[in-house]
Amino acid sequence: MYIPKKNLQTNKKQIVEFIQRFSFGTIITSKRNLPIATHLPFVVSEDQGDIILTSHFAKANNQWRDIDKNVLVIFSEPHAYISPKNYEKELNVPTWNYISVHAYGKGKIITDLEKTFELLEHSIENFEVAYKQQWNKLPLDFKTKMANGIVAFEINVSEIQAKEKLSQNKTKKEQKNIIDSLSNSGTYNEKLIADYMRKSL
């Protein structure tokens, strides 16, 4: 990913927190030189300093057959249009502010049923912990049938790139103008960008 120095984010803790917050990612693989993508929810964890991403495909989605090669997972949210009305000089053009994380690595299929259940339970704990009680009451044969319809996997991230394009190239006054404008927006994404900009000032 192209990342100007001003937009580079290297704080691992903040990067992991961003993935935890915006966990619906796009996994990209290649088959016969053609890029293939699937949109999936991911659980991120750390193991002895390594970042681990876990998720699952529907078994009918053949992309799972290619994740043992190099893969890319993109997390890109939030984003917002930036109007030139926020700038001090008329000689300006619109742009877009956004935050994006690219995670590279090789996938590993989880074939063990017990480990697949563990992955699913970690997903439940991340996305709807209250559902865990209902999950625990489900018959084992039903859960096994559901688990047999998916392909669970994990990715050991070998490289991570994070970009925060938050008008760092603008003056403090212009950045404050943008923050005020986005904060007053009725759009959730724009309010989020304002929050991230405020933290970076």
PDB file of C-alpha atoms in Angstrom:
ATOM      1  CA  MET A   1       0.000   0.000   0.000  1.00  0.00           C
ATOM      2  CA  TYR A   2       1.258   3.474  -0.846  1.00  0.00           C
ATOM      3  CA  ILE A   3       1.787   5.289   2.468  1.00  0.00           C
ATOM      4  CA  PRO A   4       3.350   8.765   2.657  1.00  0.00           C
ATOM      5  CA  LYS A   5       5.472   9.178   5.776  1.00  0.00           C
ATOM      6  CA  LYS A   6       2.956  11.557   7.387  1.00  0.00           C
ATOM      7  CA  ASN A   7       0.214   8.933   7.104  1.00  0.00           C
ATOM      8  CA  LEU A   8       2.192   5.950   8.400  1.00  0.00           C
ATOM      9  CA  GLN A   9       0.896   4.251  11.541  1.00  0.00           C
ATOM     10  CA  THR A  10       3.394   1.939  13.259  1.00  0.00           C
ATOM     11  CA  ASN A  11       1.906   1.597  16.755  1.00  0.00           C
ATOM     12  CA  LYS A  12       1.121  -2.123  16.935  1.00  0.00           C
ATOM     13  CA  LYS A  13      -1.299  -1.754  19.842  1.00  0.00           C
ATOM     14  CA  GLN A  14      -3.335   0.860  17.981  1.00  0.00           C
ATOM     15  CA  ILE A  15      -3.313  -1.216  14.800  1.00  0.00           C
ATOM     16  CA  VAL A  16      -4.637  -4.292  16.643  1.00  0.00           C
ATOM     17  CA  GLU A  17      -7.292  -2.154  18.362  1.00  0.00           C
ATOM     18  CA  PHE A  18      -8.355  -0.798  14.965  1.00  0.00           C
ATOM     19  CA  ILE A  19      -8.786  -4.335  13.572  1.00  0.00           C
ATOM     20  CA  GLN A  20     -10.759  -5.309  16.679  1.00  0.00           C
ATOM     21  CA  ARG A  21     -13.047  -2.331  16.202  1.00  0.00           C
ATOM     22  CA  PHE A  22     -13.468  -2.653  12.418  1.00  0.00           C
ATOM     23  CA  SER A  23     -13.197  -6.405  12.105  1.00  0.00           C
ATOM     24  CA  PHE A  24     -15.147  -6.956   8.885  1.00  0.00           C
ATOM     25  CA  GLY A  25     -12.345  -7.385   6.369  1.00  0.00           C
ATOM     26  CA  THR A  26     -11.716  -8.404   2.781  1.00  0.00           C
ATOM     27  CA  ILE A  27      -9.470 -11.417   2.186  1.00  0.00           C
ATOM     28  CA  ILE A  28      -7.748 -11.496  -1.197  1.00  0.00           C
ATOM     29  CA  THR A  29      -6.039 -14.494  -2.770  1.00  0.00           C
ATOM     30  CA  SER A  30      -4.893 -15.257  -6.296  1.00  0.00           C
ATOM     31  CA  LYS A  31      -5.886 -18.097  -8.615  1.00  0.00           C
ATOM     32  CA  ARG A  32      -4.369 -18.331 -12.091  1.00  0.00           C
ATOM     33  CA  ASN A  33      -3.207 -14.702 -11.707  1.00  0.00           C
ATOM     34  CA  LEU A  34      -6.776 -13.563 -11.005  1.00  0.00           C
ATOM     35  CA  PRO A  35      -7.448 -11.852  -7.656  1.00  0.00           C
ATOM     36  CA  ILE A  36     -10.313 -13.393  -5.663  1.00  0.00           C
ATOM     37  CA  ALA A  37     -11.946 -11.648  -2.700  1.00  0.00           C
ATOM     38  CA  THR A  38     -14.365 -12.567   0.080  1.00  0.00           C
ATOM     39  CA  HIS A  39     -15.742 -10.304   2.802  1.00  0.00           C
ATOM     40  CA  LEU A  40     -15.506 -11.890   6.252  1.00  0.00           C
ATOM     41  CA  PRO A  41     -15.562 -11.020   9.965  1.00  0.00           C
ATOM     42  CA  PHE A  42     -12.181 -11.618  11.608  1.00  0.00           C
ATOM     43  CA  VAL A  43     -11.051 -12.165  15.174  1.00  0.00           C
ATOM     44  CA  VAL A  44      -7.599 -10.742  15.884  1.00  0.00           C
ATOM     45  CA  SER A  45      -5.325 -11.991  18.651  1.00  0.00           C
ATOM     46  CA  GLU A  46      -1.641 -11.989  19.548  1.00  0.00           C
ATOM     47  CA  ASP A  47       0.533 -15.022  20.232  1.00  0.00           C
ATOM     48  CA  GLN A  48       4.081 -14.381  21.477  1.00  0.00           C
ATOM     49  CA  GLY A  49       4.156 -11.079  19.631  1.00  0.00           C
ATOM     50  CA  ASP A  50       2.650 -12.415  16.399  1.00  0.00           C
ATOM     51  CA  ILE A  51      -0.672 -11.091  15.115  1.00  0.00           C
ATOM     52  CA  ILE A  52      -3.134 -13.902  14.320  1.00  0.00           C
ATOM     53  CA  LEU A  53      -6.321 -13.473  12.272  1.00  0.00           C
ATOM     54  CA  THR A  54      -9.010 -16.152  12.371  1.00  0.00           C
ATOM     55  CA  SER A  55     -12.240 -16.556  10.432  1.00  0.00           C
ATOM     56  CA  HIS A  56     -14.077 -19.096   8.287  1.00  0.00           C
ATOM     57  CA  PHE A  57     -15.344 -19.562   4.750  1.00  0.00           C
ATOM     58  CA  ALA A  58     -18.510 -21.301   3.683  1.00  0.00           C
ATOM     59  CA  LYS A  59     -17.238 -24.668   2.443  1.00  0.00           C
ATOM     60  CA  ALA A  60     -18.985 -24.009  -0.879  1.00  0.00           C
ATOM     61  CA  ASN A  61     -16.692 -20.991  -1.379  1.00  0.00           C
ATOM     62  CA  ASN A  62     -13.659 -22.486  -3.109  1.00  0.00           C
ATOM     63  CA  GLN A  63     -11.418 -19.582  -2.143  1.00  0.00           C
ATOM     64  CA  TRP A  64     -10.426 -21.542   0.969  1.00  0.00           C
ATOM     65  CA  ARG A  65      -8.395 -23.865  -1.260  1.00  0.00           C
ATOM     66  CA  ASP A  66      -5.907 -21.069  -1.990  1.00  0.00           C
ATOM     67  CA  ILE A  67      -5.248 -19.531   1.413  1.00  0.00           C
ATOM     68  CA  ASP A  68      -2.160 -21.630   2.134  1.00  0.00           C
ATOM     69  CA  LYS A  69      -0.338 -19.228  -0.215  1.00  0.00           C
ATOM     70  CA  ASN A  70       0.290 -15.514   0.283  1.00  0.00           C
ATOM     71  CA  VAL A  71      -2.922 -13.721   1.221  1.00  0.00           C
ATOM     72  CA  LEU A  72      -3.902 -10.128   1.906  1.00  0.00           C
ATOM     73  CA  VAL A  73      -6.619  -9.034   4.338  1.00  0.00           C
ATOM     74  CA  ILE A  74      -7.804  -5.422   4.139  1.00  0.00           C
ATOM     75  CA  PHE A  75      -9.561  -3.562   6.945  1.00  0.00           C
ATOM     76  CA  SER A  76     -10.735  -0.175   5.709  1.00  0.00           C
ATOM     77  CA  GLU A  77     -13.173   1.843   7.774  1.00  0.00           C
ATOM     78  CA  PRO A  78     -14.032   4.650   8.476  1.00  0.00           C
ATOM     79  CA  HIS A  79     -13.689   7.156   5.632  1.00  0.00           C
ATOM     80  CA  ALA A  80     -15.011  10.616   4.797  1.00  0.00           C
ATOM     81  CA  TYR A  81     -15.154  13.132   1.960  1.00  0.00           C
ATOM     82  CA  ILE A  82     -13.220  16.317   2.758  1.00  0.00           C
ATOM     83  CA  SER A  83     -14.529  19.494   1.159  1.00  0.00           C
ATOM     84  CA  PRO A  84     -12.119  22.303   0.158  1.00  0.00           C
ATOM     85  CA  LYS A  85     -14.432  24.734   1.959  1.00  0.00           C
ATOM     86  CA  ASN A  86     -12.467  23.771   5.090  1.00  0.00           C
ATOM     87  CA  TYR A  87      -9.225  25.217   3.722  1.00  0.00           C
ATOM     88  CA  GLU A  88      -7.876  28.723   4.116  1.00  0.00           C
ATOM     89  CA  LYS A  89      -6.928  29.139   0.455  1.00  0.00           C
ATOM     90  CA  GLU A  90      -9.212  28.838  -2.548  1.00  0.00           C
ATOM     91  CA  LEU A  91      -6.534  27.046  -4.570  1.00  0.00           C
ATOM     92  CA  ASN A  92      -7.480  23.589  -3.266  1.00  0.00           C
ATOM     93  CA  VAL A  93      -9.374  20.467  -4.314  1.00  0.00           C
ATOM     94  CA  PRO A  94     -11.522  17.902  -2.492  1.00  0.00           C
ATOM     95  CA  THR A  95      -9.973  14.764  -1.027  1.00  0.00           C
ATOM     96  CA  TRP A  96     -10.872  11.757   1.105  1.00  0.00           C
ATOM     97  CA  ASN A  97      -9.716  10.911   4.622  1.00  0.00           C
ATOM     98  CA  TYR A  98      -9.586   7.297   5.691  1.00  0.00           C
ATOM     99  CA  ILE A  99      -7.861   4.655   7.775  1.00  0.00           C
ATOM    100  CA  SER A 100      -6.794   1.331   6.312  1.00  0.00           C
ATOM    101  CA  VAL A 101      -4.816  -1.703   7.464  1.00  0.00           C
ATOM    102  CA  HIS A 102      -3.316  -4.296   5.111  1.00  0.00           C
ATOM    103  CA  ALA A 103      -2.311  -7.593   6.713  1.00  0.00           C
ATOM    104  CA  TYR A 104      -0.187 -10.076   4.773  1.00  0.00           C
ATOM    105  CA  GLY A 105       0.512 -13.696   5.628  1.00  0.00           C
ATOM    106  CA  LYS A 106      -0.178 -17.335   4.829  1.00  0.00           C
ATOM    107  CA  GLY A 107      -3.371 -19.052   5.820  1.00  0.00           C
ATOM    108  CA  LYS A 108      -3.642 -22.377   7.600  1.00  0.00           C
ATOM    109  CA  ILE A 109      -6.761 -24.523   7.411  1.00  0.00           C
ATOM    110  CA  ILE A 110      -8.134 -25.749  10.748  1.00  0.00           C
ATOM    111  CA  THR A 111      -9.304 -29.322  10.222  1.00  0.00           C
ATOM    112  CA  ASP A 112      -9.729 -30.429  13.837  1.00  0.00           C
ATOM    113  CA  LEU A 113     -13.408 -30.237  14.852  1.00  0.00           C
ATOM    114  CA  GLU A 114     -12.638 -29.245  18.437  1.00  0.00           C
ATOM    115  CA  LYS A 115     -10.410 -26.386  17.256  1.00  0.00           C
ATOM    116  CA  THR A 116     -13.129 -25.300  14.831  1.00  0.00           C
ATOM    117  CA  PHE A 117     -15.560 -25.112  17.747  1.00  0.00           C
ATOM    118  CA  GLU A 118     -12.983 -23.049  19.663  1.00  0.00           C
ATOM    119  CA  LEU A 119     -12.737 -20.617  16.749  1.00  0.00           C
ATOM    120  CA  LEU A 120     -16.519 -20.290  16.555  1.00  0.00           C
ATOM    121  CA  GLU A 121     -16.752 -19.719  20.299  1.00  0.00           C
ATOM    122  CA  HIS A 122     -14.072 -17.009  20.109  1.00  0.00           C
ATOM    123  CA  SER A 123     -16.169 -15.360  17.397  1.00  0.00           C
ATOM    124  CA  ILE A 124     -19.237 -15.504  19.612  1.00  0.00           C
ATOM    125  CA  GLU A 125     -17.294 -13.978  22.512  1.00  0.00           C
ATOM    126  CA  ASN A 126     -16.142 -11.152  20.239  1.00  0.00           C
ATOM    127  CA  PHE A 127     -19.383 -10.344  18.466  1.00  0.00           C
ATOM    128  CA  GLU A 128     -22.249 -11.420  20.744  1.00  0.00           C
ATOM    129  CA  VAL A 129     -21.197 -12.817  24.070  1.00  0.00           C
ATOM    130  CA  ALA A 130     -24.837 -13.132  25.185  1.00  0.00           C
ATOM    131  CA  TYR A 131     -25.373 -15.763  22.459  1.00  0.00           C
ATOM    132  CA  LYS A 132     -22.846 -18.079  24.135  1.00  0.00           C
ATOM    133  CA  GLN A 133     -25.492 -19.371  26.545  1.00  0.00           C
ATOM    134  CA  GLN A 134     -27.773 -20.354  23.658  1.00  0.00           C
ATOM    135  CA  TRP A 135     -24.842 -21.887  21.744  1.00  0.00           C
ATOM    136  CA  ASN A 136     -23.963 -24.065  24.731  1.00  0.00           C
ATOM    137  CA  LYS A 137     -27.504 -25.496  24.757  1.00  0.00           C
ATOM    138  CA  LEU A 138     -27.496 -26.489  21.074  1.00  0.00           C
ATOM    139  CA  PRO A 139     -27.323 -30.247  20.357  1.00  0.00           C
ATOM    140  CA  LEU A 140     -23.838 -31.457  19.467  1.00  0.00           C
ATOM    141  CA  ASP A 141     -25.031 -33.055  16.216  1.00  0.00           C
ATOM    142  CA  PHE A 142     -26.498 -29.712  15.092  1.00  0.00           C
ATOM    143  CA  LYS A 143     -23.286 -27.823  15.919  1.00  0.00           C
ATOM    144  CA  THR A 144     -21.241 -30.504  14.164  1.00  0.00           C
ATOM    145  CA  LYS A 145     -23.410 -30.191  11.060  1.00  0.00           C
ATOM    146  CA  MET A 146     -22.930 -26.413  11.067  1.00  0.00           C
ATOM    147  CA  ALA A 147     -19.167 -26.796  11.578  1.00  0.00           C
ATOM    148  CA  ASN A 148     -18.946 -29.264   8.699  1.00  0.00           C
ATOM    149  CA  GLY A 149     -20.428 -26.616   6.407  1.00  0.00           C
ATOM    150  CA  ILE A 150     -17.547 -24.194   6.935  1.00  0.00           C
ATOM    151  CA  VAL A 151     -13.781 -24.111   6.569  1.00  0.00           C
ATOM    152  CA  ALA A 152     -12.098 -22.461   9.545  1.00  0.00           C
ATOM    153  CA  PHE A 153      -8.676 -20.945   9.123  1.00  0.00           C
ATOM    154  CA  GLU A 154      -6.053 -18.749  10.725  1.00  0.00           C
ATOM    155  CA  ILE A 155      -3.485 -16.366   9.268  1.00  0.00           C
ATOM    156  CA  ASN A 156      -0.173 -15.689  10.935  1.00  0.00           C
ATOM    157  CA  VAL A 157       0.481 -12.105   9.867  1.00  0.00           C
ATOM    158  CA  SER A 158       4.002 -11.726   8.481  1.00  0.00           C
ATOM    159  CA  GLU A 159       3.675  -8.050   7.492  1.00  0.00           C
ATOM    160  CA  ILE A 160       1.223  -5.335   8.421  1.00  0.00           C
ATOM    161  CA  GLN A 161       0.824  -1.909   6.856  1.00  0.00           C
ATOM    162  CA  ALA A 162      -1.357   0.783   8.406  1.00  0.00           C
ATOM    163  CA  LYS A 163      -2.306   4.127   6.920  1.00  0.00           C
ATOM    164  CA  GLU A 164      -4.090   7.029   8.585  1.00  0.00           C
ATOM    165  CA  LYS A 165      -4.853   9.717   6.019  1.00  0.00           C
ATOM    166  CA  LEU A 166      -6.216  12.408   8.324  1.00  0.00           C
ATOM    167  CA  SER A 167      -5.238  15.722   6.694  1.00  0.00           C
ATOM    168  CA  GLN A 168      -1.833  15.711   8.387  1.00  0.00           C
ATOM    169  CA  ASN A 169      -0.545  17.841   5.494  1.00  0.00           C
ATOM    170  CA  LYS A 170      -2.923  20.688   6.349  1.00  0.00           C
ATOM    171  CA  THR A 171      -2.531  23.519   8.858  1.00  0.00           C
ATOM    172  CA  LYS A 172      -3.836  23.108  12.410  1.00  0.00           C
ATOM    173  CA  LYS A 173      -6.592  25.606  11.668  1.00  0.00           C
ATOM    174  CA  GLU A 174      -7.667  23.672   8.580  1.00  0.00           C
ATOM    175  CA  GLN A 175      -7.601  20.401  10.508  1.00  0.00           C
ATOM    176  CA  LYS A 176      -9.810  21.953  13.187  1.00  0.00           C
ATOM    177  CA  ASN A 177     -12.187  23.221  10.485  1.00  0.00           C
ATOM    178  CA  ILE A 178     -12.438  19.677   9.104  1.00  0.00           C
ATOM    179  CA  ILE A 179     -13.004  18.212  12.566  1.00  0.00           C
ATOM    180  CA  ASP A 180     -15.803  20.717  13.266  1.00  0.00           C
ATOM    181  CA  SER A 181     -17.420  20.070   9.900  1.00  0.00           C
ATOM    182  CA  LEU A 182     -17.310  16.264  10.257  1.00  0.00           C
ATOM    183  CA  SER A 183     -18.407  16.366  13.901  1.00  0.00           C
ATOM    184  CA  ASN A 184     -21.580  18.203  12.873  1.00  0.00           C
ATOM    185  CA  SER A 185     -22.339  15.671  10.170  1.00  0.00           C
ATOM    186  CA  GLY A 186     -25.215  13.239  10.453  1.00  0.00           C
ATOM    187  CA  THR A 187     -23.021  10.491   9.031  1.00  0.00           C
ATOM    188  CA  TYR A 188     -21.454   8.029  11.457  1.00  0.00           C
ATOM    189  CA  ASN A 189     -18.328   7.491   9.338  1.00  0.00           C
ATOM    190  CA  GLU A 190     -17.637  11.227   9.214  1.00  0.00           C
ATOM    191  CA  LYS A 191     -18.008  11.545  12.984  1.00  0.00           C
ATOM    192  CA  LEU A 192     -15.542   8.678  13.425  1.00  0.00           C
ATOM    193  CA  ILE A 193     -12.969  10.354  11.190  1.00  0.00           C
ATOM    194  CA  ALA A 194     -13.410  13.532  13.240  1.00  0.00           C
ATOM    195  CA  ASP A 195     -12.704  11.517  16.412  1.00  0.00           C
ATOM    196  CA  TYR A 196      -9.538  10.006  14.947  1.00  0.00           C
ATOM    197  CA  MET A 197      -8.383  13.407  13.703  1.00  0.00           C
ATOM    198  CA  ARG A 198      -8.994  14.929  17.129  1.00  0.00           C
ATOM    199  CA  LYS A 199      -6.800  12.270  18.750  1.00  0.00           C
ATOM    200  CA  SER A 200      -3.979  12.885  16.290  1.00  0.00           C
ATOM    201  CA  LEU A 201      -3.857  16.676  16.772  1.00  0.00           C
TER     202      LEU A 201
END
